[in-house]
PDB file of C-alpha atoms in Angstrom:
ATOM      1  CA  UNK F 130       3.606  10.654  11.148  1.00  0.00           C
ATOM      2  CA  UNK F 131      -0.181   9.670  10.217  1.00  0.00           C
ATOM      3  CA  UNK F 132      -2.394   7.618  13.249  1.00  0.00           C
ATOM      4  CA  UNK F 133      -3.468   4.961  11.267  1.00  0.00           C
ATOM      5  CA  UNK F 134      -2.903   4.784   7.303  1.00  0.00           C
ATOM      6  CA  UNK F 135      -4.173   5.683   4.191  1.00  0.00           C
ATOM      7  CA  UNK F 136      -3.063   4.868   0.672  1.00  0.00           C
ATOM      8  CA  UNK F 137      -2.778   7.128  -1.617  1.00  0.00           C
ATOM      9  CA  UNK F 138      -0.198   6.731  -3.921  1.00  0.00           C
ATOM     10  CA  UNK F 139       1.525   3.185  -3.862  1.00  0.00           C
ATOM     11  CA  UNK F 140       5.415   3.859  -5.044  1.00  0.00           C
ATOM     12  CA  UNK F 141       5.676   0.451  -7.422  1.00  0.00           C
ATOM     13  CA  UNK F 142       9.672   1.123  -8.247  1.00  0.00           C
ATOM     14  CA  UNK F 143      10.393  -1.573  -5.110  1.00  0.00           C
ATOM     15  CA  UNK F 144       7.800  -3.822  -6.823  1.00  0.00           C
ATOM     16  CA  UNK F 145       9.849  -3.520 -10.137  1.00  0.00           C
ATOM     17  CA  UNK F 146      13.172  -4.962 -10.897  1.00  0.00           C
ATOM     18  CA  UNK F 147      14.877  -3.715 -13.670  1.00  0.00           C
ATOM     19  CA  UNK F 148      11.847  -2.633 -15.448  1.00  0.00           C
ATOM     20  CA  UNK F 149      10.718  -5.280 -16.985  1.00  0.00           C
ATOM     21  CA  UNK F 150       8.366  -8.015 -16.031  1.00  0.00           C
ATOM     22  CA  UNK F 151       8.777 -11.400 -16.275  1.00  0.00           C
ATOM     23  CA  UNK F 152       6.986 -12.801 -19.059  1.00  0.00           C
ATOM     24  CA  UNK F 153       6.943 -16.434 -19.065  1.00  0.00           C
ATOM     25  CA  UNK F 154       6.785 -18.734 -16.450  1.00  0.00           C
ATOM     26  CA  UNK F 155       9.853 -20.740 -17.890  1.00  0.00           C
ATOM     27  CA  UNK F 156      10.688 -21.556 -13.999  1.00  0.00           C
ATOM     28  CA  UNK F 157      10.218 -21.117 -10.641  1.00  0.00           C
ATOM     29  CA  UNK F 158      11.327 -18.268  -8.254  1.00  0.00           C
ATOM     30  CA  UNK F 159      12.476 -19.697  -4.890  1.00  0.00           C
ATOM     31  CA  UNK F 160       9.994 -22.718  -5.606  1.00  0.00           C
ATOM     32  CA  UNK F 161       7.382 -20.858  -7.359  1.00  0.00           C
ATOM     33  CA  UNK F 162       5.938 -19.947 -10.484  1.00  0.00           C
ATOM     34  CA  UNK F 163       6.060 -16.517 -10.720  1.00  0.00           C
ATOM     35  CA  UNK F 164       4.719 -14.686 -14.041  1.00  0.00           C
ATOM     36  CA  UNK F 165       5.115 -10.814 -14.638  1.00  0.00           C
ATOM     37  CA  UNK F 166       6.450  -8.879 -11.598  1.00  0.00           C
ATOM     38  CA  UNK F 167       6.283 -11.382  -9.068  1.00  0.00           C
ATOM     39  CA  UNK F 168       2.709 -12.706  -9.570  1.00  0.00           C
ATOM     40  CA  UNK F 169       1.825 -16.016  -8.448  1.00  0.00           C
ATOM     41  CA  UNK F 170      -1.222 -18.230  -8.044  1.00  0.00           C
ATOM     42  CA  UNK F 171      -3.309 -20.799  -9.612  1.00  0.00           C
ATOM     43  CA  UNK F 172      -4.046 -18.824 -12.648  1.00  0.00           C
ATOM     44  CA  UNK F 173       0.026 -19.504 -13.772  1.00  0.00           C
ATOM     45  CA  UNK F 174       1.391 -22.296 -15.805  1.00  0.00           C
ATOM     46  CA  UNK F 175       4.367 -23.542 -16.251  1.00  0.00           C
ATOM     47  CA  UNK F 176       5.561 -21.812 -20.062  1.00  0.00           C
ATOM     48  CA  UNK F 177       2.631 -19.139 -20.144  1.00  0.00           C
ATOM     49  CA  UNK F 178       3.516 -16.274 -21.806  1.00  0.00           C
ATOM     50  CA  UNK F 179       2.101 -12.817 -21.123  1.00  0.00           C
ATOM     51  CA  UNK F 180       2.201  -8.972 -22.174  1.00  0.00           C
ATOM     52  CA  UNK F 181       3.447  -6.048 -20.253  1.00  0.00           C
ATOM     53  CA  UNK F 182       0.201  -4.424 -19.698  1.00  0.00           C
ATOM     54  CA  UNK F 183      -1.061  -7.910 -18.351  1.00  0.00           C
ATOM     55  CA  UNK F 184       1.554  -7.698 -16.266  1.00  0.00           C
ATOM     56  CA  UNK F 185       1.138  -4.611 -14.989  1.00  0.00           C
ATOM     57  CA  UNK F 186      -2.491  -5.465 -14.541  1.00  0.00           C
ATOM     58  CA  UNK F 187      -2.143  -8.334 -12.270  1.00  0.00           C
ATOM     59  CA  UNK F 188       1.105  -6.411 -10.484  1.00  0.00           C
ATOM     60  CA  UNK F 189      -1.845  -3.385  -9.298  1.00  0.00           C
ATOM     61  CA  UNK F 190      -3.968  -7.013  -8.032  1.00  0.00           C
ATOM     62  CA  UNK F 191      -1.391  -7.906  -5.963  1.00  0.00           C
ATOM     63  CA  UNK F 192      -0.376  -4.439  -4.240  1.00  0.00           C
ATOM     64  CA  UNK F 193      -4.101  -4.363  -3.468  1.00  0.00           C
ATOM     65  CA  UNK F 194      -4.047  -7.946  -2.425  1.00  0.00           C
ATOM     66  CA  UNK F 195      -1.249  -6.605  -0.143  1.00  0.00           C
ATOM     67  CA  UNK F 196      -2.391  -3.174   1.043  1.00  0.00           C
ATOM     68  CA  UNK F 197      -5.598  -5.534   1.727  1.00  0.00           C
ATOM     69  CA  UNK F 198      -3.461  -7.620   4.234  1.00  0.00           C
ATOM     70  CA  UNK F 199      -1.846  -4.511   5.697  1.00  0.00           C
ATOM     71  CA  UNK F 200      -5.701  -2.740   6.390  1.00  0.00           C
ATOM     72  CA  UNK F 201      -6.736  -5.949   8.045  1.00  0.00           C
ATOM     73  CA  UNK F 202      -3.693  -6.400  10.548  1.00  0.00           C
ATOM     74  CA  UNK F 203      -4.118  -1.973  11.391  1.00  0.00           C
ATOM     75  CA  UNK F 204      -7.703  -2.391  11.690  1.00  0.00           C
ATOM     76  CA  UNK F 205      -7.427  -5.267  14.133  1.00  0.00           C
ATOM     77  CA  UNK F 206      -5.038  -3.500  15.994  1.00  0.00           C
ATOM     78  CA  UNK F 207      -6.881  -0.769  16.240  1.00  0.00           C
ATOM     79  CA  UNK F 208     -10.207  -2.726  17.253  1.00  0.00           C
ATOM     80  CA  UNK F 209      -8.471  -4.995  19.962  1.00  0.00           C
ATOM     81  CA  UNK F 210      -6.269  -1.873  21.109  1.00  0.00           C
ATOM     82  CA  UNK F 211      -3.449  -4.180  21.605  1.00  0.00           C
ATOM     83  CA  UNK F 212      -0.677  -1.958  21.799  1.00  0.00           C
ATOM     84  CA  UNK F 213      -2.113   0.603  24.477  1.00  0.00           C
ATOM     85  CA  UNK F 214      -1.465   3.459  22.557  1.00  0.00           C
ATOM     86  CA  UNK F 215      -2.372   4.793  19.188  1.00  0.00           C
ATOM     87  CA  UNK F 216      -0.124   3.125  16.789  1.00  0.00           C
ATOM     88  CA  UNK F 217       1.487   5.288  14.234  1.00  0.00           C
ATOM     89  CA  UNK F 218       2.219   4.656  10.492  1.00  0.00           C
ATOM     90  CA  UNK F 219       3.734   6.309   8.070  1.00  0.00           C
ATOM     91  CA  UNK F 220       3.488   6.069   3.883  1.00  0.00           C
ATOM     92  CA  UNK F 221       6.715   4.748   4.081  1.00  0.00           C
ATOM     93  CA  UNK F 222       6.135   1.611   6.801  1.00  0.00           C
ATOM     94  CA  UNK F 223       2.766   1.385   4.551  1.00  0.00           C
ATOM     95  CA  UNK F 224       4.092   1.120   1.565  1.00  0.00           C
ATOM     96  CA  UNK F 225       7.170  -1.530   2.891  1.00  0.00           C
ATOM     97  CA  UNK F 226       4.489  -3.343   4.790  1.00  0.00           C
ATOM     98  CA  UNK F 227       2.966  -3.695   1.751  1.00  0.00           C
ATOM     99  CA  UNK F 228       5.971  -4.651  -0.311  1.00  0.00           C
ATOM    100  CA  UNK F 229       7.087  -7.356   2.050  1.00  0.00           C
ATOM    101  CA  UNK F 230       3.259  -8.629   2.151  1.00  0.00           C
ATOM    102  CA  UNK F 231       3.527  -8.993  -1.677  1.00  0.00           C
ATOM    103  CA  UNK F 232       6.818 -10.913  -1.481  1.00  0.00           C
ATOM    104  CA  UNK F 233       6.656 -13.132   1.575  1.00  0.00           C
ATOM    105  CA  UNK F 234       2.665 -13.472   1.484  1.00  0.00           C
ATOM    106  CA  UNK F 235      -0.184 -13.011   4.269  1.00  0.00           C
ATOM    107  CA  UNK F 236       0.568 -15.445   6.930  1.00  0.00           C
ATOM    108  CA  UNK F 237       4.433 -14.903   6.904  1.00  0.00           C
ATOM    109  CA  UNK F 238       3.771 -11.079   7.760  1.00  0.00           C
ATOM    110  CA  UNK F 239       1.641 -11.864  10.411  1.00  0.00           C
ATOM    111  CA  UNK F 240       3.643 -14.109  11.889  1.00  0.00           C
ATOM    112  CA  UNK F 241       6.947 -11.878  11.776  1.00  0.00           C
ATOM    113  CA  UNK F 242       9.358 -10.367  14.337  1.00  0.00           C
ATOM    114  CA  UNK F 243       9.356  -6.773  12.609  1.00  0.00           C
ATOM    115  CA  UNK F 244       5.230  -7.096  12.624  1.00  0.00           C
ATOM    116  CA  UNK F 245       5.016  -7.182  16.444  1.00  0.00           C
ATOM    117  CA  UNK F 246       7.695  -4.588  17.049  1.00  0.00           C
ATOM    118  CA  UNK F 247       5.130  -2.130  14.767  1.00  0.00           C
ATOM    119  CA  UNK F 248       2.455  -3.437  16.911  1.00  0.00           C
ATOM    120  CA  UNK F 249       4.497  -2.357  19.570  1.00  0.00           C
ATOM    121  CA  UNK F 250       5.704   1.054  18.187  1.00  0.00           C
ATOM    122  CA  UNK F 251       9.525   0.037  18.093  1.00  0.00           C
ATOM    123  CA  UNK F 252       9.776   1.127  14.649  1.00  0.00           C
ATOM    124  CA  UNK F 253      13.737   1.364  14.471  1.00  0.00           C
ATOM    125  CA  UNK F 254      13.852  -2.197  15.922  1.00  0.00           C
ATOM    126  CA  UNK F 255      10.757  -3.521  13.182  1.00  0.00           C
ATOM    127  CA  UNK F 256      13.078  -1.966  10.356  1.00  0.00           C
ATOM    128  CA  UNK F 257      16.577  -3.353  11.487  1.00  0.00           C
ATOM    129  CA  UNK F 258      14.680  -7.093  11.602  1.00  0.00           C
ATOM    130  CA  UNK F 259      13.075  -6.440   8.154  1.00  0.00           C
ATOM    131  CA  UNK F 260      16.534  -5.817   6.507  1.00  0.00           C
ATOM    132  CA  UNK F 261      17.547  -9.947   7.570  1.00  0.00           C
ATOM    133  CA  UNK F 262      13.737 -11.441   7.203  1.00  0.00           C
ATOM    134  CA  UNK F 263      13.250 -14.177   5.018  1.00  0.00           C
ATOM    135  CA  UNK F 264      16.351 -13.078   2.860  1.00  0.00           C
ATOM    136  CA  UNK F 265      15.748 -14.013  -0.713  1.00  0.00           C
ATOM    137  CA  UNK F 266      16.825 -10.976  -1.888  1.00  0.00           C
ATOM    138  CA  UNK F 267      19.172  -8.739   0.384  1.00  0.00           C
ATOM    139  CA  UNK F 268      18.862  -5.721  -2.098  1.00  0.00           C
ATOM    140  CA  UNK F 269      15.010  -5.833  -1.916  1.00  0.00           C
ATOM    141  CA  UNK F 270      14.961  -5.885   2.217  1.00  0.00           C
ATOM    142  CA  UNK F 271      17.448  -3.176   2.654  1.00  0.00           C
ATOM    143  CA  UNK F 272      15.489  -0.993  -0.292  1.00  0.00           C
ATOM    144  CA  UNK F 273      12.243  -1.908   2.203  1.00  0.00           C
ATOM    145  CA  UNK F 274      13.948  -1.384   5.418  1.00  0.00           C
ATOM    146  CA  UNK F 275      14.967   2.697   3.773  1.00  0.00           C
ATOM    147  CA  UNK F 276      11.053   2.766   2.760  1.00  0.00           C
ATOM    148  CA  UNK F 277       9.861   1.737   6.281  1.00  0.00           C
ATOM    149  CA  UNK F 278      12.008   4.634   7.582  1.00  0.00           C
ATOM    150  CA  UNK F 279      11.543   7.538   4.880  1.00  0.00           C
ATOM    151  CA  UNK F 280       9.374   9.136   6.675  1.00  0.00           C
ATOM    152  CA  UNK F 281      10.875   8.875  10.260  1.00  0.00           C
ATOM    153  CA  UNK F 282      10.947   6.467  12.609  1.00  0.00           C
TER     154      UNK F 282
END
């Protein structure tokens, strides 16, 4: 296990479905416009149209955007030393921390069950509650709830 994180290499097969992006915003995904491989925002319109390199482009914005998220929370806990102990996080939790930032957004992460229980270093108990969180997609939490634990828990 690593103390603290570090990204290095960002796995984007849980970020891709089928692989291919979505390339017009002919609808809405669970009440949202969603353009490429998940993207969403101000900047999409309802029958836009883009490539797959755009796609891919604003799909390596958003796992920042994410892994952005995922610093801030680490970096707080490390700063307030809230959990007592020195926290630790694997590329795995990283990279499904990151994954469930992207698909559930900012505030939903930091308001979750499986959040706190990292916090607090129960890292079996933060992956069970990951695989029922905000189900939209039961394939895509149980593929992040492996990823979490890949690298032990």
């Amino acid at each position: 296990k690593q103390t603290g994180y570090a990204l290095q290499y960002v796995d984007k097969s849980i970020f891709i479905q089928d692989g291919k992006p979505i390339k017009y915003t002919g609808g809405t995904q669970y009440g949202t416009l969603t353009i490429g491989y998940g993207h969403t925002g101000a900047d999409v319109k309802k029958n836009q149209t883009i490539t797959k390199t755009k796609g891919e482009k604003l799909l390596d914005l958003d796992i920042n955007k994410a892994a952005s998220t995922i610093r801030f929370i680490l970096d707080k806990w490390k700063k307030d030393e809230v959990s007592g102990k020195p926290y630790m996080v694997t590329q795995g939790m990283y990279e499904a921390m990151i994954s469930l930032t992207f698909n559930a957004g900012r505030g939903a992460v930091m308001r979750s069950d499986w959040i706190q229980d990292v916090k607090k270093g129960k890292y079996v108990d933060a992956s069970d509650k990951i695989k029922s969180w905000r189900k939209p997609n039961n394939t895509r939490r149980e593929k992040e709830s492996k990823l979490f634990c890949s690298d032990g828990c």
